[in-house]
XYZ file of C-alpha atoms in Angstrom:
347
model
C -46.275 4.190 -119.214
C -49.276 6.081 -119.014
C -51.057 3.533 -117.604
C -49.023 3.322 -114.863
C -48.421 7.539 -114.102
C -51.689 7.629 -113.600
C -52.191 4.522 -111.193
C -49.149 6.345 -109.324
C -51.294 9.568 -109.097
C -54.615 7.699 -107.909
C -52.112 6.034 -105.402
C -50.838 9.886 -104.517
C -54.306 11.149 -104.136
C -55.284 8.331 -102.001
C -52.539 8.442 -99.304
C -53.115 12.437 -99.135
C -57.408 11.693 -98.203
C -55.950 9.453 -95.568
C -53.785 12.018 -94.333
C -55.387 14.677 -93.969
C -58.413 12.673 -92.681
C -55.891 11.216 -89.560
C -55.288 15.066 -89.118
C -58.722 16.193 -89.473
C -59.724 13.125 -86.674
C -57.058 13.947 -84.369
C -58.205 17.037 -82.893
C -61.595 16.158 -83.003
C -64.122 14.666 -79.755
C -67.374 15.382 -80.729
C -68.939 12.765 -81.910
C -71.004 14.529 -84.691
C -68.194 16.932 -85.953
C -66.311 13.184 -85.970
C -68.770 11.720 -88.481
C -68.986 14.781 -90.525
C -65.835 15.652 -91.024
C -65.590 11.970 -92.650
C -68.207 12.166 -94.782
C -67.175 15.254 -96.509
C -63.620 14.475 -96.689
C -64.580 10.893 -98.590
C -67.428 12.049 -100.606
C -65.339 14.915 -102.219
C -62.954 13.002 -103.021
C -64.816 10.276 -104.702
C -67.302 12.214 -106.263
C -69.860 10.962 -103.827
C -73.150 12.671 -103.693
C -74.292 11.471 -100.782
C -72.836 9.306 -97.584
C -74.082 8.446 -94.215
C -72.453 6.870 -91.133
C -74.212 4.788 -88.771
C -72.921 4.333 -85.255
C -73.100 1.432 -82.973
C -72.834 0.837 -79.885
C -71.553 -2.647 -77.889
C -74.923 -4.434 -78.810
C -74.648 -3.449 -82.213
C -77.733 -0.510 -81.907
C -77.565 2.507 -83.794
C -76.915 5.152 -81.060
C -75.744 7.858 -83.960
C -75.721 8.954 -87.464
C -74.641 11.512 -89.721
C -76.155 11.788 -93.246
C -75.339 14.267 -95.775
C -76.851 15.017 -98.969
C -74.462 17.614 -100.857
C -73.510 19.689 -98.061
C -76.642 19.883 -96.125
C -76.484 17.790 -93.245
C -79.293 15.665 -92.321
C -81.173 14.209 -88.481
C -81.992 10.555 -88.747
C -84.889 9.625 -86.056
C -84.697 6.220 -84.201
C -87.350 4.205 -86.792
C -85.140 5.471 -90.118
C -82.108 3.973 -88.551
C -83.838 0.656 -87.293
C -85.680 0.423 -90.591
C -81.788 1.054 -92.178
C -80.315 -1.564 -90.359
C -82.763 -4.579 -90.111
C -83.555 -3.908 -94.061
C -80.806 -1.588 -95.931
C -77.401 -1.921 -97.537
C -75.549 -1.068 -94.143
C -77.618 -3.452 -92.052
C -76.487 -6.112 -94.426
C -72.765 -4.608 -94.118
C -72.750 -4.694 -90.337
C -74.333 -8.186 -90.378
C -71.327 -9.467 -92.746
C -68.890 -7.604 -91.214
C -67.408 -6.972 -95.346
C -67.607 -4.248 -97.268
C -69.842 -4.080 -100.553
C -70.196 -2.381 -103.932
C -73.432 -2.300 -105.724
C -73.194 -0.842 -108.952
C -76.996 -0.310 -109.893
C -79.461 0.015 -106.429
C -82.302 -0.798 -108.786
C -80.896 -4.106 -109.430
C -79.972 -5.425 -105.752
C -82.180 -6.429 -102.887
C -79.790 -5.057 -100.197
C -80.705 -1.320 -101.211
C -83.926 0.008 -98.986
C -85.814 1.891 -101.912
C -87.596 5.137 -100.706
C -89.985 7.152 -102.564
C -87.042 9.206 -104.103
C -85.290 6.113 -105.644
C -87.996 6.314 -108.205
C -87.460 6.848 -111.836
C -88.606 10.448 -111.732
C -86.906 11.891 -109.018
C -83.465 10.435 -108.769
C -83.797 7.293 -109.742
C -80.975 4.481 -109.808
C -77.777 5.071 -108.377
C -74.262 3.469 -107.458
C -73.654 3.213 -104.010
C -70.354 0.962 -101.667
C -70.488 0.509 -97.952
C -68.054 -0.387 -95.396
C -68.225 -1.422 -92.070
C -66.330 0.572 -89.199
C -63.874 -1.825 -87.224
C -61.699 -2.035 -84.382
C -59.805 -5.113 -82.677
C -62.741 -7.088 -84.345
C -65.767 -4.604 -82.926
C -68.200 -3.191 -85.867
C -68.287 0.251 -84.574
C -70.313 1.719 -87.324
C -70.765 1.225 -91.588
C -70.186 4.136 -93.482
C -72.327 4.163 -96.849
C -71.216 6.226 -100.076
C -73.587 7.126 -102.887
C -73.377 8.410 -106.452
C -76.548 9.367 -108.940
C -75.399 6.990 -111.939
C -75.163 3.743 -111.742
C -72.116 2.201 -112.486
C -70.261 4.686 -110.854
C -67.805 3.157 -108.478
C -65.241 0.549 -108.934
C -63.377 -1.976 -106.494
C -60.905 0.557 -106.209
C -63.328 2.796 -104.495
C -64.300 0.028 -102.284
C -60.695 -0.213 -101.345
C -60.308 3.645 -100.741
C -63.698 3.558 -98.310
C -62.565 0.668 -96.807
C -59.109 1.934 -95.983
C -61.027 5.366 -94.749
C -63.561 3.631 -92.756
C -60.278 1.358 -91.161
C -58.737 4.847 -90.592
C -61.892 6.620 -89.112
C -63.100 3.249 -86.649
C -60.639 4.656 -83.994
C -61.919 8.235 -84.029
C -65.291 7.023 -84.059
C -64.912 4.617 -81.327
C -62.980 7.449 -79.077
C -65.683 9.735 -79.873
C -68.456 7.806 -78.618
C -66.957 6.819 -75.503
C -65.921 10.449 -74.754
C -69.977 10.958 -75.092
C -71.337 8.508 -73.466
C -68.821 9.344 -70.322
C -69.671 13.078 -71.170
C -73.774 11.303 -70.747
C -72.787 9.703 -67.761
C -71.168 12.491 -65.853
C -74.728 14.921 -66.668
C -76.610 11.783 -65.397
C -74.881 11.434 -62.063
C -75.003 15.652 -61.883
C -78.885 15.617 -62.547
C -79.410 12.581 -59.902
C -77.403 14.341 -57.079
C -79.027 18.358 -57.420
C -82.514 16.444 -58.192
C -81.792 14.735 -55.007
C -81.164 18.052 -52.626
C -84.170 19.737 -54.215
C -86.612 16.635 -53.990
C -85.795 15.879 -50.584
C -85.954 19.550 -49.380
C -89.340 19.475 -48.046
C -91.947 16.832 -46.325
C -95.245 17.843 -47.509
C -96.524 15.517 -50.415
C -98.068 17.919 -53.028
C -95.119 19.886 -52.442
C -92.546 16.871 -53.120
C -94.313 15.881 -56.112
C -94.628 18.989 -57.380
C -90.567 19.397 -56.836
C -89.924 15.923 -58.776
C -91.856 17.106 -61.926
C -89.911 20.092 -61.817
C -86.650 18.734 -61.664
C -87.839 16.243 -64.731
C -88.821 18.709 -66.403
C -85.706 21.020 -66.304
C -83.330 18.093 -66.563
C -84.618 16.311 -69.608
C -86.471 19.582 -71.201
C -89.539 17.854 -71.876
C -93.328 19.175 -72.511
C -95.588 17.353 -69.740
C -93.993 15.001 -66.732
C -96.838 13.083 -64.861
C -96.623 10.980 -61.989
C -98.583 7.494 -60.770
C -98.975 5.703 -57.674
C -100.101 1.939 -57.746
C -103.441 1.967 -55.569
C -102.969 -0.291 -51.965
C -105.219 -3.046 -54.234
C -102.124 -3.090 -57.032
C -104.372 -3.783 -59.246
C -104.216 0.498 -60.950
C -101.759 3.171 -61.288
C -103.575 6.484 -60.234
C -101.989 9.756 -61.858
C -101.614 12.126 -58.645
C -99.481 14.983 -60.204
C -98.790 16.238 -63.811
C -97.381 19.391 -65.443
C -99.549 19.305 -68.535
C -101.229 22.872 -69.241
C -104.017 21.217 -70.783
C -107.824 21.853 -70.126
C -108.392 18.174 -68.692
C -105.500 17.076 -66.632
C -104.000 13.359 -66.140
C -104.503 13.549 -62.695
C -107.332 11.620 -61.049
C -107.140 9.643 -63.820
C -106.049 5.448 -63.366
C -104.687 2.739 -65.664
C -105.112 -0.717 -64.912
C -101.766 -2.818 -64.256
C -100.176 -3.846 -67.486
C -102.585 -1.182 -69.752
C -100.379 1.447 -72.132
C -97.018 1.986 -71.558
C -96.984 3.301 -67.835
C -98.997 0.254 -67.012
C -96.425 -2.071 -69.082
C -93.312 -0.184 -66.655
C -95.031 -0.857 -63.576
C -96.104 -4.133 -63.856
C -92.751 -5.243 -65.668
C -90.707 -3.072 -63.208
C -88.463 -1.689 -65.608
C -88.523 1.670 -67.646
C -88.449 2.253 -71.457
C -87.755 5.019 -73.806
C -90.716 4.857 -76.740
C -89.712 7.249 -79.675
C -92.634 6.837 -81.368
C -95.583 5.951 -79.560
C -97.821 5.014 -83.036
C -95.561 2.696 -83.429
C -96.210 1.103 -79.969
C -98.451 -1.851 -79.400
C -98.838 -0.866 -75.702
C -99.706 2.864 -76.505
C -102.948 3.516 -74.717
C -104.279 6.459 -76.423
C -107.916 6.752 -74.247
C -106.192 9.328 -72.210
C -105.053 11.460 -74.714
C -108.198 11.616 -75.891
C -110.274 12.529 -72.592
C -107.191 14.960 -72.068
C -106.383 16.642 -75.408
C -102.654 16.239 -74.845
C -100.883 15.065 -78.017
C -98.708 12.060 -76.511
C -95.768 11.463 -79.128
C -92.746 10.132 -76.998
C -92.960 8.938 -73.603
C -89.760 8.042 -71.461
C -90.920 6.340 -68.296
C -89.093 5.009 -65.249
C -90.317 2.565 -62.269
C -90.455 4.789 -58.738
C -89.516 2.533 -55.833
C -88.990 2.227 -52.339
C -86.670 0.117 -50.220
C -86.633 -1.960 -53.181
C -90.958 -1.772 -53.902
C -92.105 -0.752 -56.826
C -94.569 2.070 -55.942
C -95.352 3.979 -59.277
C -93.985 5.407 -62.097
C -92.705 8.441 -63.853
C -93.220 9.354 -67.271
C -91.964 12.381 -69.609
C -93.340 13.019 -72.643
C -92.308 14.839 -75.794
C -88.801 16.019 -75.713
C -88.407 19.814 -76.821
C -85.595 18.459 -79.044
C -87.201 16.607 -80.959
C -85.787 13.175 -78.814
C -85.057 11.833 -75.951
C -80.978 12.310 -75.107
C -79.284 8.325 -74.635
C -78.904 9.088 -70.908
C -82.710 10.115 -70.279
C -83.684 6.616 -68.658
C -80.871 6.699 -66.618
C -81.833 10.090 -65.179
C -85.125 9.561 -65.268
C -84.519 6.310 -63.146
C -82.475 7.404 -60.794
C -84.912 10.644 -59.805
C -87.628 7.479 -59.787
C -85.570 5.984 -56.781
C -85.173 9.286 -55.100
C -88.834 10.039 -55.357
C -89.735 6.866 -53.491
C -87.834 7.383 -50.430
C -89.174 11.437 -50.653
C -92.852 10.514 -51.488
C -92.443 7.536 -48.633
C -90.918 9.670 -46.435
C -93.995 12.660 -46.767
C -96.569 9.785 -46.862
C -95.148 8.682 -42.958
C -94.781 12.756 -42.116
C -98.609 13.319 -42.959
């Protein structure tokens, strides 16, 4: 009899979390206050001392996280999620499409062992994971950690899996709300860059304008701008907002050399988080120039259809570029063309 008052008590307790996490989701849009307010609601109640929540987009890339380590909330950059998904637990969740319980991360492969996994600091641990679906679509995998092994049972698979069932919805509305939210700031950017950039017909003066607007609309600490010589064979830097003692400009890149090379001979822009990390990071100019080239996001410039340069920003004041960055940043590349033509026939 006991046995069974208390499964009818886990049973009670476990139809209340899902409650009040379908309240909790209902009234909420941002995407981050989305993924929070799940983690906290499923690691209390399953003595969790960690979780994270990884979101994906259509092409299964991480465009979002949330991780939380008791209550302090933690940033993810670009490489820890890539790293998490081509070699972690959750990348092996998403890939599956099941949900997983290891009992002791020491003893299982799928468990991406940092530097505080060792025996000293916090050592092994118990950890279940479970992917974020809707109508068949991984949305996300939602990862649940506690410091001794052992830990978690199937039943607390089947409580995370019922909450991460119960959250895929929210998650999935949240994102879209975003990315529209991304999409409408995009098109609002393009259109004012547009009346500012066009404003005037004297070059220096419209490429002056277009690092401006760049710079405002993206918040970034140096924009710089190339032209493809009438050889094609080098981009030549004509305008740049660095501060530092040697500027970019008068400087040249051969076609295909570093990452503004790469854009204009491949005709299509790129957002590089971490330009170490990048093969096709030319770091000569940062050296002649003193400027301390960490990100780059950087867009073709064209007109009537020719590509004619490029545009790159560099080093978000946020720490990283926002998702919709390329698409601004391209679409102010296809207004500059038509402006910088346009002063070009004027002079």
């Amino acid at each position: 009899m006991k046995v069974q008052e208390n499964d009818r008590e886990t049973t009670r307790a476990s139809l209340e979390l899902l409650y009040h996490i379908s309240r909790e989701l209902a009234a909420a849009l941002d995407l981050r206050t989305v993924l929070q307010r799940v983690l906290f609601l499923s690691m209390r109640n399953i003595d969790a001392i960690s979780g994270s929540i990884i979101v994906l987009d259509d092409n299964g890339q991480a465009v979002e996280s949330a991780i939380i380590t008791g209550t302090q909330i933690h940033d993810q950059t670009t490489r820890q999620l890539r790293v998490t998904l081509e070699h972690g637990l959750a990348g092996w969740v998403a890939r599956e499409g099941q949900a997983v319980l290891v009992p002791d991360t020491s003893r299982d492969d799928r468990w991406l062992r940092r530097p505080d996994d060792a025996e000293d600091k916090t050592g092994p641990k118990s950890a279940v994971s479970a992917p974020l679906t809707w109508r068949d679509q991984l949305v996300g995998v939602m990862t649940l950690v506690h410091s001794s092994p052992g830990f978690f049972t199937l039943d607390h698979m089947a409580l995370v899996q019922a909450i991460a069932d119960l959250a895929s919805t929210a998650v999935l509305n949240a994102r879209l709300y975003a990315e529209s939210q991304r999409q409408a700031s995009v098109m609002t950017a393009v259109a004012e860059s547009a009346e500012v950039i066009t404003a005037s017909l004297r070059l220096d003066d419209v490429l002056n304008r277009i690092l401006e607007q760049i710079s405002q609309v993206l918040r970034v600490e140096a924009v710089s701008l190339a032209l493809i010589d009438p050889e094609g064979e080098k981009l030549e830097f004509l305008a740049s907002t660095s501060g530092k003692r040697q500027s970019v400009v008068g400087k040249s890149l051969n076609m295909g050399q570093g990452i503004a090379g790469w854009v204009a001979q491949k005709g299509q822009g790129v957002i590089v988080p971490e330009t170490n990390l990048d093969p096709r990071f030319f770091p000569d100019i940062d050296r002649e120039t003193g400027f301390d080239t960490k990100a780059i996001a950087c867009a073709p410039i064209r007109s009537e259809g020719t590509l004619i340069g490029i545009l790159e920003a560099l080093n978000p004041l946020d720490g990283a570029f926002d998702p919709g960055a390329l698409k601004v940043l391209t679409g102010i590349g296809s207004l500059a063309g038509t402006a910088i033509r346009h002063a070009q026939l004027f002079e």
